[in-house]
mmCIF file of C-alpha atoms in Angstrom:
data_model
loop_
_atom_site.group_PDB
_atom_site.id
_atom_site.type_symbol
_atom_site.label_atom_id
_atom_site.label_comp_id
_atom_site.label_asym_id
_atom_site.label_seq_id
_atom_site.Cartn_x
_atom_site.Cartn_y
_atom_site.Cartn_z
ATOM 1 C CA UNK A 1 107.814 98.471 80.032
ATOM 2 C CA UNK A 2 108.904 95.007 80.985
ATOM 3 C CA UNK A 3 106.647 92.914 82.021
ATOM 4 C CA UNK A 4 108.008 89.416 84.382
ATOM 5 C CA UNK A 5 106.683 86.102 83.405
ATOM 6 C CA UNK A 6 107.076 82.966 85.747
ATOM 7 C CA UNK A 7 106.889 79.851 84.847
ATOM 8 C CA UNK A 8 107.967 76.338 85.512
ATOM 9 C CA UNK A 9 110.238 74.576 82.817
ATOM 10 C CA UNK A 10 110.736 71.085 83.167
ATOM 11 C CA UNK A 11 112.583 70.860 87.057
ATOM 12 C CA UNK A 12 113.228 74.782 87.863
ATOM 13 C CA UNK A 13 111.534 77.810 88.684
ATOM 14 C CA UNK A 14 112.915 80.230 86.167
ATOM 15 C CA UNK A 15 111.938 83.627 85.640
ATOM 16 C CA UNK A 16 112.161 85.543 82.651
ATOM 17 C CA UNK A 17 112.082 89.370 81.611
ATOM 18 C CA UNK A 18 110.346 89.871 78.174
ATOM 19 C CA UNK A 19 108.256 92.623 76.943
ATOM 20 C CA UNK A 20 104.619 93.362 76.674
ATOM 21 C CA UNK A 21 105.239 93.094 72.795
ATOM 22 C CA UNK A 22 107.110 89.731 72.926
ATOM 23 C CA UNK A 23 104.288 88.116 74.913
ATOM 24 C CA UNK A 24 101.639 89.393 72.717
ATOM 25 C CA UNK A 25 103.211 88.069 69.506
ATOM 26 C CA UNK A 26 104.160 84.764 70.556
ATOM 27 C CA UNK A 27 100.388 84.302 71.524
ATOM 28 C CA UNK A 28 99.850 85.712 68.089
ATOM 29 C CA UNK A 29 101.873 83.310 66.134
ATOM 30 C CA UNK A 30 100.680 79.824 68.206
ATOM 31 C CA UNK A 31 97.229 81.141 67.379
ATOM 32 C CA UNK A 32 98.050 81.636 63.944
ATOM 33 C CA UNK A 33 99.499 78.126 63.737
ATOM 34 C CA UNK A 34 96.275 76.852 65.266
ATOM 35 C CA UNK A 35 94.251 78.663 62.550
ATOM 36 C CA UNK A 36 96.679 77.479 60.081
ATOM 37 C CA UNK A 37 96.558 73.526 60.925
ATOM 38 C CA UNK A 38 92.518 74.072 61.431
ATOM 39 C CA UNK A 39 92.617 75.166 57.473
ATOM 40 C CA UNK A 40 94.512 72.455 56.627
ATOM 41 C CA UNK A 41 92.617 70.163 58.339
ATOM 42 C CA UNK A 42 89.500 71.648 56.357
ATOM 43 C CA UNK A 43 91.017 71.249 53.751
ATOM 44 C CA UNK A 44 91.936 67.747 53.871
ATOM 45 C CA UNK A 45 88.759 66.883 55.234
ATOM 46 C CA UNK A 46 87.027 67.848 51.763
ATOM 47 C CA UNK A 47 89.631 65.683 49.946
ATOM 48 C CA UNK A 48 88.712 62.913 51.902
ATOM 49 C CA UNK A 49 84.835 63.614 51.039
ATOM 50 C CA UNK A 50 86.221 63.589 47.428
ATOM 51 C CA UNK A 51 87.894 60.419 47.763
ATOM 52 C CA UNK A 52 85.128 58.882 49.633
ATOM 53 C CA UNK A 53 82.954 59.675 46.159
ATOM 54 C CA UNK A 54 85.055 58.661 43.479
ATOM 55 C CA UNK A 55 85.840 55.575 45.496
ATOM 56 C CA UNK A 56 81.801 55.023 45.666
ATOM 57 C CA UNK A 57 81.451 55.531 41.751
ATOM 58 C CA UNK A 58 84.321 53.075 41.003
ATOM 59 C CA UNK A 59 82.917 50.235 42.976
ATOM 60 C CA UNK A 60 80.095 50.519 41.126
ATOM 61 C CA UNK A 61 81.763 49.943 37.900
ATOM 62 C CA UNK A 62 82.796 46.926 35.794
ATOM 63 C CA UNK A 63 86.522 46.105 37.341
ATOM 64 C CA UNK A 64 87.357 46.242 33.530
ATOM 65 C CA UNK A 65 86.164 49.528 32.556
ATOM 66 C CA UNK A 66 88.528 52.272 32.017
ATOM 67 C CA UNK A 67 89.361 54.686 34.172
ATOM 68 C CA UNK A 68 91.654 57.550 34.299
ATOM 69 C CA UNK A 69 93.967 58.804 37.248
ATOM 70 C CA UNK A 70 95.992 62.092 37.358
ATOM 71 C CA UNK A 71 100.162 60.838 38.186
ATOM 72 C CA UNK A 72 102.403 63.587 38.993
ATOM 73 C CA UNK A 73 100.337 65.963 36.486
ATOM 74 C CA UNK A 74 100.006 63.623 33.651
ATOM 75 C CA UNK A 75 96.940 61.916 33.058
ATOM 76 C CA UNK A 76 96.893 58.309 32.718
ATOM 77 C CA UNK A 77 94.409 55.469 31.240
ATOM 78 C CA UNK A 78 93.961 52.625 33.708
ATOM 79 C CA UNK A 79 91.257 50.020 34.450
ATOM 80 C CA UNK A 80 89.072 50.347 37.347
ATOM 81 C CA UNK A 81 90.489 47.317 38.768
ATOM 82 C CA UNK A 82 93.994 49.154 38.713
ATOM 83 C CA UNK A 83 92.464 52.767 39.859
ATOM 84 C CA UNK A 84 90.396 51.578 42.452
ATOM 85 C CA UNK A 85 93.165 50.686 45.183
ATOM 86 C CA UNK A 86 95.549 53.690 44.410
ATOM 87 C CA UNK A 87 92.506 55.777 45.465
ATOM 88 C CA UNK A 88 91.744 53.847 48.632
ATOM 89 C CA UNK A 89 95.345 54.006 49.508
ATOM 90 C CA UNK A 90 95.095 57.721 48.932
ATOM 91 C CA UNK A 91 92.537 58.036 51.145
ATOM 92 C CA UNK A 92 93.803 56.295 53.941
ATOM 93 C CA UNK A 93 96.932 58.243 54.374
ATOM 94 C CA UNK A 94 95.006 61.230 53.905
ATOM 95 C CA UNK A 95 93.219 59.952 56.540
ATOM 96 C CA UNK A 96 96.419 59.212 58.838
ATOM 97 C CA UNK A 97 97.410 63.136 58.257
ATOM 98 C CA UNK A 98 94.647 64.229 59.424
ATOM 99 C CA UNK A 99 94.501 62.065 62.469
ATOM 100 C CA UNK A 100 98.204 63.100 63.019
ATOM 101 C CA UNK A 101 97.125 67.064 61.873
ATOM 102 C CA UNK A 102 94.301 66.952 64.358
ATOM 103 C CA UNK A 103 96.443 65.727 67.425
ATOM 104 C CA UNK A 104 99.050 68.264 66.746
ATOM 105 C CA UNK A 105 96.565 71.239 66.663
ATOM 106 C CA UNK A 106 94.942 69.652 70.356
ATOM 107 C CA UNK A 107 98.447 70.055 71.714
ATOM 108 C CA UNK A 108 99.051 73.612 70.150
ATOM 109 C CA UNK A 109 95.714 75.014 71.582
ATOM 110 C CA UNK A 110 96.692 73.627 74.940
ATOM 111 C CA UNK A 111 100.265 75.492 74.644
ATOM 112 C CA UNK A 112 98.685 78.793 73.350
ATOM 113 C CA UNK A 113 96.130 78.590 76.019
ATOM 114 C CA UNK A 114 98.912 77.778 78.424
ATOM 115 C CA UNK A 115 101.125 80.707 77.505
ATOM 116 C CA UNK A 116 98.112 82.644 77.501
ATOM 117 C CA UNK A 117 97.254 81.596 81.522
ATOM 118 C CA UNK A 118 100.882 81.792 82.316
ATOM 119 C CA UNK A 119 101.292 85.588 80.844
ATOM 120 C CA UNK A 120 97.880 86.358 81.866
ATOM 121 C CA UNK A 121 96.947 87.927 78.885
ATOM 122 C CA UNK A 122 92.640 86.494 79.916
#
């Protein structure tokens, strides 16, 4: 059975014939990209927290005590001095992602929750 779904895009009325099934995934899948982004968002959330602590424990170190940093998989011997900022720097654009992660995921609730009015699937 189809089912018709109005809605406004951008200047014009336009209306639309798409099934019962269509409807119902598409909700599916923006909710599953919400869930998706919130996991990743978890997720770097706790690297941040782990960040946050090894940057703590450095700074309480001698600036000339080694330290060692994982680089693409290898393992390398640096000072604390030279460890120190990479990690910060790490941290901060892990930070920026998840600023950026977190705005995208606001604006794909509101379109799942506006497809969701606009099929009336409440």
């Amino acid at each position: 059975m189809a089912l018709t779904v109005r809605y406004r895009q951008e200047t014009k009325m336009a209306e639309t014939q798409i099934t019962e099934q269509q409807v119902v995934a598409t909700y599916k899948s923006l909710r599953s990209e919400v869930r998706q982004m919130g996991e990743k968002i978890a997720e770097l959330e706790i690297e941040t927290t782990e960040h946050d602590r090894v940057i703590q424990t450095l700074n309480e170190l001698p600036n000339d005590r080694k330290a060692y940093r994982m680089v693409g998989g290898v393992l390398v011997e640096r000072t604390v001095q030279e460890v120190l900022p990479a990690v910060t720097a790490n941290r901060d654009g892990i930070a920026q992602v998840l600023a950026q992660l977190s705005e995208s995921i606001k604006q794909k609730e509101a379109s799942a929750d506006e497809w969701q009015v606009r099929c009336s699937l409440i």
